[in-house]
Amino acid sequence: MKKQVPAKTRKIISVPKNADQILATGDDIQIADWMNGLQPDRFGIIKRDPYLAPYSDAIVGRYKYMLWKAHELTREAGSLSAMASGYLYFGLHKKGSKWIFREWAPNATKIYLVGEFNNWEEREDYALTKINDGGVWEIILPLDAMHHKDLYKLHVYWDGGWGERIPAWVNRVVQDDETKIFSAQVWEPSHSYKFKVENFVPRTEPLLIYECHIGMATSEEKVGSYDEFRKNVLPRVKKLGYTAIQIMAIQEHPYYGSFGYHVSNFFAPSSRFGTPDDLKRLIDEAHEMGIAVIMDIVHSHAVKNEVEGLGNFCGMPDQYFYPGGRREHPAWDSLCFNYASNEVLHFLLSNCKYWLDEFKFDGFRFDGVTSMLNLSHGLGQDFGSYDDYYNGTQDGDAICYLTLANKLIHEFNPHAITIAEEMSGMPGLAAAIEDGGMGFDYRLAMGIPDYWIKTLKEKRDEDWNTTDIYWTMTNRRADEKTISYVESHDQALVGDKTIIFRLIDAKMYWHMMENDDDFDVNRGIALHKMIRLITLSTINGGYLNFMGNEFGHPEWIDFPREGNGWSYKYARRQWDLVDRKELKYKFLNKFDEDEIHLVEGVKKFNELPLVPIWDNRGDHVIAYMRGNLLFVFNFDGQRSFTEYGFLCPKGQYELVLDTDAPQYGGFGFVDPNADYETNYDPLYEGDGKGWLKLYIPARSALVFRKKN
């Protein structure tokens, strides 16, 4: 900290608009003066939404707190990116002719490194030394003291007890096949994987995400591997046209059935799928295909485990987590990070940078953001007005952490992607930090899958409301981008149903042969395509699909557990269903491929204005345009319409996508080669409009491209 100057001698400061320039001065008084002068009218989210004005003190206060916390964290390093490099200091590292191991254990009185290299015995030549008052311990060993693939752990002692522990910053953890015990593993191969693609830039206009899980991405009843995914699934993703994959369950987790959400080792890619080099090769080859790789990162909570995890690392239960009643998550049987602790912030921010730096991930989908933002974790809480976001029930430290995380991620990689899994609708979540937001690039449109499920469960086909559908698809904050989706992994878990299973149910098991003409199956396939198309075509940021749902995977997801006899039968994807030519799954897969390619082929499709053309709730017909594409939907299950007309921009149109086409399992009632041209109407000549008259089959959608 620079020397403070008495108030009466301070000079008038010319304040630059860029907060980073002020923070870089390192002058506490100058920074404080500048922050005190911040006014609400400088923040974009308030300018764009006057209803936020009454809450300007809270918005400005959160911004100031974030700036001051950034200043605290970067006093010595100078920047967030330089500060968030704990993974280069802590943990085990090979430095020249030595091994250096460091760990943060402020309550420890003695620490031993034990492993295969010393017969798992506590020896003084493997004892760590406390090197500062902050609780950092260190040991320096010769190279022959341990070797690549050696297993090891720590024995950590404190006043009143001791525990066997896996290091907090470990980058490789493996489980013994027989004993099921987890251990740290030295990972220092003689020839580590070298990336071929160094500076990948994701395609985000639009962002089209294929959500996936490595372990269940195989047809076999087992845990799939990084290599199998790279060889067998990546080519499918490329063919379908998605521009990104979002991988779940990367961070090591003791219980496979947690879907990767009870993390124990935050810096270790799960070894049950292969080696770190296998993961790097997967990411590199995805980049070669033009596919971005987003990681599902879990910083909202941690597993309770003490040996494998951080639960009680050095006899100090609140080392990483909130003390007292806030320590345990009331619904998830897990522990809640203490975002007020600078050491915890250093750990989590370093974790963000580690995955970007070491593995070249292109960004993150942050899990459980609603739980982080609210002291109630969002449980039993309604969010019906702006009061609910600024009433003192929010976790200001968590809000600060997420803002800093976005700041760091985009500082380290300006092209990185961040997505918030957040259901409360907090304003500003996906707005720029300098505008008073939290800096996420996107937020998940979690209301859309809920809407489709509610509609399918509670409404007859004839009661579907096209106005309601369109409003739900487009109901979002104008200044925040969203990721729209029909169903993610959440809707495919046991206890729920996928969209295709809600539509067809058990008939999927008996009537999916190509030559089987079953009414319920035909209805289900038709609506499956229409629901996806209207969700995809109304995006304002991106679109997401969970692995296998593109072809209507018939089974739910149920990981091996005691209740199912530890079976892998439902923790896999049956790719053979879509590959078999005699089954109807191929129709849904082909439609998904063509709708994705249609949207992906239009530059900045997500930014094109949505122009309503027609909405007749009585007919269940709705139409709208984006750019030169005209989307027409007939949700009526009984009536096909001949010479159905509506006004649209005059000119010639060509049919580019028809959900009822034979290649998509439809009846092919519409001529794919017909010419379409608007009819002249003198009443609308000045508006540049004419009447387009179409044949629209029941329960189908048509997409036209305006030719001139």
PDB file of C-alpha atoms in Angstrom, residues 42-208:
ATOM      1  CA  ARG A  42     -23.164   5.646 -14.756  1.00  0.00           C
ATOM      2  CA  PHE A  43     -24.543   2.104 -14.632  1.00  0.00           C
ATOM      3  CA  GLY A  44     -26.141   0.741 -17.781  1.00  0.00           C
ATOM      4  CA  ILE A  45     -28.549  -1.663 -16.098  1.00  0.00           C
ATOM      5  CA  ILE A  46     -30.206   1.263 -14.320  1.00  0.00           C
ATOM      6  CA  LYS A  47     -30.268   3.408 -17.447  1.00  0.00           C
ATOM      7  CA  ARG A  48     -31.907   0.610 -19.429  1.00  0.00           C
ATOM      8  CA  ASP A  49     -34.377  -0.351 -16.710  1.00  0.00           C
ATOM      9  CA  PRO A  50     -35.751   2.619 -14.734  1.00  0.00           C
ATOM     10  CA  TYR A  51     -37.539   0.199 -12.394  1.00  0.00           C
ATOM     11  CA  LEU A  52     -34.125  -0.590 -10.917  1.00  0.00           C
ATOM     12  CA  ALA A  53     -33.575   3.040  -9.851  1.00  0.00           C
ATOM     13  CA  PRO A  54     -35.027   2.532  -6.330  1.00  0.00           C
ATOM     14  CA  TYR A  55     -32.375  -0.144  -5.775  1.00  0.00           C
ATOM     15  CA  SER A  56     -29.446   1.898  -7.059  1.00  0.00           C
ATOM     16  CA  ASP A  57     -27.769   2.024  -3.633  1.00  0.00           C
ATOM     17  CA  ALA A  58     -27.594  -1.774  -3.555  1.00  0.00           C
ATOM     18  CA  ILE A  59     -26.328  -1.984  -7.145  1.00  0.00           C
ATOM     19  CA  VAL A  60     -23.654   0.657  -6.559  1.00  0.00           C
ATOM     20  CA  GLY A  61     -22.761  -0.917  -3.215  1.00  0.00           C
ATOM     21  CA  ARG A  62     -22.200  -4.329  -4.766  1.00  0.00           C
ATOM     22  CA  TYR A  63     -19.996  -2.800  -7.440  1.00  0.00           C
ATOM     23  CA  LYS A  64     -17.918  -0.878  -4.880  1.00  0.00           C
ATOM     24  CA  TYR A  65     -17.504  -3.964  -2.725  1.00  0.00           C
ATOM     25  CA  MET A  66     -16.312  -5.958  -5.730  1.00  0.00           C
ATOM     26  CA  LEU A  67     -13.783  -3.253  -6.632  1.00  0.00           C
ATOM     27  CA  TRP A  68     -12.443  -3.067  -3.129  1.00  0.00           C
ATOM     28  CA  LYS A  69     -12.175  -6.846  -2.847  1.00  0.00           C
ATOM     29  CA  ALA A  70     -10.310  -6.926  -6.172  1.00  0.00           C
ATOM     30  CA  HIS A  71      -7.974  -4.274  -4.783  1.00  0.00           C
ATOM     31  CA  GLU A  72      -7.357  -6.338  -1.645  1.00  0.00           C
ATOM     32  CA  LEU A  73      -6.618  -9.482  -3.639  1.00  0.00           C
ATOM     33  CA  THR A  74      -4.289  -7.816  -6.134  1.00  0.00           C
ATOM     34  CA  ARG A  75      -2.204  -5.585  -3.842  1.00  0.00           C
ATOM     35  CA  GLU A  76       0.919  -7.625  -4.517  1.00  0.00           C
ATOM     36  CA  ALA A  77       0.188  -9.372  -7.809  1.00  0.00           C
ATOM     37  CA  GLY A  78      -1.171  -6.309  -9.620  1.00  0.00           C
ATOM     38  CA  SER A  79      -3.979  -8.097 -11.483  1.00  0.00           C
ATOM     39  CA  LEU A  80      -6.573 -10.771 -10.880  1.00  0.00           C
ATOM     40  CA  SER A  81      -4.975 -13.045 -13.455  1.00  0.00           C
ATOM     41  CA  ALA A  82      -1.565 -12.796 -11.808  1.00  0.00           C
ATOM     42  CA  MET A  83      -3.091 -13.329  -8.375  1.00  0.00           C
ATOM     43  CA  ALA A  84      -5.176 -16.354  -9.406  1.00  0.00           C
ATOM     44  CA  SER A  85      -2.133 -18.565  -9.979  1.00  0.00           C
ATOM     45  CA  GLY A  86      -2.221 -20.607  -6.814  1.00  0.00           C
ATOM     46  CA  TYR A  87      -2.101 -23.836  -8.799  1.00  0.00           C
ATOM     47  CA  LEU A  88       1.431 -22.906  -9.895  1.00  0.00           C
ATOM     48  CA  TYR A  89       2.545 -22.482  -6.270  1.00  0.00           C
ATOM     49  CA  PHE A  90       0.561 -24.968  -4.202  1.00  0.00           C
ATOM     50  CA  GLY A  91       0.461 -28.703  -4.778  1.00  0.00           C
ATOM     51  CA  LEU A  92       3.226 -30.875  -6.175  1.00  0.00           C
ATOM     52  CA  HIS A  93       5.578 -29.469  -8.818  1.00  0.00           C
ATOM     53  CA  LYS A  94       8.740 -30.656 -10.494  1.00  0.00           C
ATOM     54  CA  LYS A  95      11.248 -27.788 -10.480  1.00  0.00           C
ATOM     55  CA  GLY A  96      14.587 -28.561 -12.070  1.00  0.00           C
ATOM     56  CA  SER A  97      16.215 -31.281 -10.012  1.00  0.00           C
ATOM     57  CA  LYS A  98      13.748 -31.057  -7.152  1.00  0.00           C
ATOM     58  CA  TRP A  99      10.159 -31.792  -6.174  1.00  0.00           C
ATOM     59  CA  ILE A 100       8.410 -28.949  -4.358  1.00  0.00           C
ATOM     60  CA  PHE A 101       5.167 -29.514  -2.507  1.00  0.00           C
ATOM     61  CA  ARG A 102       3.159 -26.810  -0.710  1.00  0.00           C
ATOM     62  CA  GLU A 103      -0.147 -26.835   1.130  1.00  0.00           C
ATOM     63  CA  TRP A 104      -2.249 -24.297   3.027  1.00  0.00           C
ATOM     64  CA  ALA A 105      -3.160 -25.730   6.432  1.00  0.00           C
ATOM     65  CA  PRO A 106      -3.379 -22.896   8.990  1.00  0.00           C
ATOM     66  CA  ASN A 107      -4.475 -25.098  11.906  1.00  0.00           C
ATOM     67  CA  ALA A 108      -1.956 -27.905  11.349  1.00  0.00           C
ATOM     68  CA  THR A 109       0.830 -28.641  13.827  1.00  0.00           C
ATOM     69  CA  LYS A 110       2.604 -31.316  11.768  1.00  0.00           C
ATOM     70  CA  ILE A 111       2.243 -32.666   8.220  1.00  0.00           C
ATOM     71  CA  TYR A 112       3.837 -35.755   6.671  1.00  0.00           C
ATOM     72  CA  LEU A 113       3.913 -36.759   3.011  1.00  0.00           C
ATOM     73  CA  VAL A 114       3.273 -40.512   2.856  1.00  0.00           C
ATOM     74  CA  GLY A 115       2.995 -42.799  -0.150  1.00  0.00           C
ATOM     75  CA  GLU A 116       4.283 -45.734  -2.120  1.00  0.00           C
ATOM     76  CA  PHE A 117       7.723 -44.107  -2.172  1.00  0.00           C
ATOM     77  CA  ASN A 118       8.156 -44.431   1.644  1.00  0.00           C
ATOM     78  CA  ASN A 119       5.950 -47.455   2.301  1.00  0.00           C
ATOM     79  CA  TRP A 120       3.177 -45.145   3.560  1.00  0.00           C
ATOM     80  CA  GLU A 121       5.205 -44.413   6.689  1.00  0.00           C
ATOM     81  CA  GLU A 122       5.661 -41.108   8.511  1.00  0.00           C
ATOM     82  CA  ARG A 123       9.324 -40.240   8.099  1.00  0.00           C
ATOM     83  CA  GLU A 124      11.069 -37.061   9.132  1.00  0.00           C
ATOM     84  CA  ASP A 125      12.671 -36.676   5.709  1.00  0.00           C
ATOM     85  CA  TYR A 126       9.127 -36.459   4.316  1.00  0.00           C
ATOM     86  CA  ALA A 127       7.884 -33.984   6.958  1.00  0.00           C
ATOM     87  CA  LEU A 128       6.665 -30.582   5.756  1.00  0.00           C
ATOM     88  CA  THR A 129       7.889 -27.322   7.249  1.00  0.00           C
ATOM     89  CA  LYS A 130       5.668 -24.372   8.094  1.00  0.00           C
ATOM     90  CA  ILE A 131       7.160 -21.474   6.135  1.00  0.00           C
ATOM     91  CA  ASN A 132       4.983 -18.519   7.171  1.00  0.00           C
ATOM     92  CA  ASP A 133       2.391 -17.300   9.655  1.00  0.00           C
ATOM     93  CA  GLY A 134      -0.359 -17.704   7.050  1.00  0.00           C
ATOM     94  CA  GLY A 135      -0.288 -21.454   7.440  1.00  0.00           C
ATOM     95  CA  VAL A 136       1.649 -22.428   4.306  1.00  0.00           C
ATOM     96  CA  TRP A 137       3.634 -25.669   4.602  1.00  0.00           C
ATOM     97  CA  GLU A 138       6.387 -26.822   2.253  1.00  0.00           C
ATOM     98  CA  ILE A 139       8.718 -29.698   1.492  1.00  0.00           C
ATOM     99  CA  ILE A 140      11.518 -29.892  -1.083  1.00  0.00           C
ATOM    100  CA  LEU A 141      12.630 -33.362  -2.150  1.00  0.00           C
ATOM    101  CA  PRO A 142      15.173 -34.793  -4.610  1.00  0.00           C
ATOM    102  CA  LEU A 143      13.802 -36.201  -7.863  1.00  0.00           C
ATOM    103  CA  ASP A 144      14.381 -39.795  -6.806  1.00  0.00           C
ATOM    104  CA  ALA A 145      12.170 -39.285  -3.754  1.00  0.00           C
ATOM    105  CA  MET A 146       9.019 -39.929  -5.813  1.00  0.00           C
ATOM    106  CA  HIS A 147       8.138 -40.939  -9.334  1.00  0.00           C
ATOM    107  CA  HIS A 148       5.434 -40.618 -11.975  1.00  0.00           C
ATOM    108  CA  LYS A 149       2.255 -42.519 -10.965  1.00  0.00           C
ATOM    109  CA  ASP A 150       3.302 -42.946  -7.321  1.00  0.00           C
ATOM    110  CA  LEU A 151       0.315 -42.824  -4.963  1.00  0.00           C
ATOM    111  CA  TYR A 152       0.468 -40.501  -1.967  1.00  0.00           C
ATOM    112  CA  LYS A 153      -1.482 -38.693   0.741  1.00  0.00           C
ATOM    113  CA  LEU A 154      -0.892 -36.357   3.643  1.00  0.00           C
ATOM    114  CA  HIS A 155      -1.033 -37.116   7.331  1.00  0.00           C
ATOM    115  CA  VAL A 156      -2.169 -33.842   8.871  1.00  0.00           C
ATOM    116  CA  TYR A 157      -1.924 -33.303  12.639  1.00  0.00           C
ATOM    117  CA  TRP A 158      -3.568 -30.599  14.736  1.00  0.00           C
ATOM    118  CA  ASP A 159      -4.140 -30.043  18.425  1.00  0.00           C
ATOM    119  CA  GLY A 160      -6.425 -32.830  19.476  1.00  0.00           C
ATOM    120  CA  GLY A 161      -6.330 -35.035  16.412  1.00  0.00           C
ATOM    121  CA  TRP A 162      -5.065 -35.966  12.988  1.00  0.00           C
ATOM    122  CA  GLY A 163      -6.381 -37.114   9.639  1.00  0.00           C
ATOM    123  CA  GLU A 164      -5.376 -38.783   6.416  1.00  0.00           C
ATOM    124  CA  ARG A 165      -5.914 -36.247   3.647  1.00  0.00           C
ATOM    125  CA  ILE A 166      -5.659 -35.808  -0.100  1.00  0.00           C
ATOM    126  CA  PRO A 167      -3.974 -32.455  -0.896  1.00  0.00           C
ATOM    127  CA  ALA A 168      -6.377 -29.597  -1.614  1.00  0.00           C
ATOM    128  CA  TRP A 169      -4.535 -28.489  -4.769  1.00  0.00           C
ATOM    129  CA  VAL A 170      -3.912 -31.985  -6.152  1.00  0.00           C
ATOM    130  CA  ASN A 171      -4.227 -32.367  -9.931  1.00  0.00           C
ATOM    131  CA  ARG A 172      -4.574 -36.145 -10.102  1.00  0.00           C
ATOM    132  CA  VAL A 173      -6.648 -38.472  -7.913  1.00  0.00           C
ATOM    133  CA  VAL A 174      -7.275 -42.165  -8.573  1.00  0.00           C
ATOM    134  CA  GLN A 175      -9.474 -44.814  -6.981  1.00  0.00           C
ATOM    135  CA  ASP A 176      -8.341 -48.345  -6.244  1.00  0.00           C
ATOM    136  CA  ASP A 177     -10.553 -50.802  -8.127  1.00  0.00           C
ATOM    137  CA  GLU A 178     -10.731 -53.248  -5.216  1.00  0.00           C
ATOM    138  CA  THR A 179     -10.637 -51.173  -2.036  1.00  0.00           C
ATOM    139  CA  LYS A 180     -12.409 -48.155  -3.630  1.00  0.00           C
ATOM    140  CA  ILE A 181      -9.997 -45.914  -1.695  1.00  0.00           C
ATOM    141  CA  PHE A 182      -8.957 -42.636  -3.326  1.00  0.00           C
ATOM    142  CA  SER A 183      -5.354 -41.443  -3.352  1.00  0.00           C
ATOM    143  CA  ALA A 184      -3.407 -38.602  -4.881  1.00  0.00           C
ATOM    144  CA  GLN A 185      -1.133 -39.646  -7.721  1.00  0.00           C
ATOM    145  CA  VAL A 186       2.087 -38.091  -8.950  1.00  0.00           C
ATOM    146  CA  TRP A 187       1.389 -37.045 -12.521  1.00  0.00           C
ATOM    147  CA  GLU A 188       4.539 -36.020 -14.327  1.00  0.00           C
ATOM    148  CA  PRO A 189       4.751 -38.000 -17.605  1.00  0.00           C
ATOM    149  CA  SER A 190       7.954 -37.776 -19.588  1.00  0.00           C
ATOM    150  CA  HIS A 191       5.997 -36.708 -22.665  1.00  0.00           C
ATOM    151  CA  SER A 192       2.887 -34.722 -21.786  1.00  0.00           C
ATOM    152  CA  TYR A 193       0.329 -33.840 -24.416  1.00  0.00           C
ATOM    153  CA  LYS A 194       1.167 -30.784 -26.541  1.00  0.00           C
ATOM    154  CA  PHE A 195      -1.754 -28.756 -27.871  1.00  0.00           C
ATOM    155  CA  LYS A 196      -1.952 -28.254 -31.604  1.00  0.00           C
ATOM    156  CA  VAL A 197      -4.503 -25.446 -31.396  1.00  0.00           C
ATOM    157  CA  GLU A 198      -3.137 -22.639 -29.247  1.00  0.00           C
ATOM    158  CA  ASN A 199      -5.550 -19.725 -29.565  1.00  0.00           C
ATOM    159  CA  PHE A 200      -9.000 -21.070 -30.301  1.00  0.00           C
ATOM    160  CA  VAL A 201     -11.826 -18.556 -30.769  1.00  0.00           C
ATOM    161  CA  PRO A 202     -15.323 -20.028 -30.199  1.00  0.00           C
ATOM    162  CA  ARG A 203     -18.201 -19.396 -32.585  1.00  0.00           C
ATOM    163  CA  THR A 204     -20.870 -17.776 -30.441  1.00  0.00           C
ATOM    164  CA  GLU A 205     -23.232 -16.106 -32.892  1.00  0.00           C
ATOM    165  CA  PRO A 206     -25.192 -18.153 -32.168  1.00  0.00           C
ATOM    166  CA  LEU A 207     -23.801 -20.447 -29.471  1.00  0.00           C
ATOM    167  CA  LEU A 208     -25.162 -23.966 -30.026  1.00  0.00           C
TER     168      LEU A 208
END
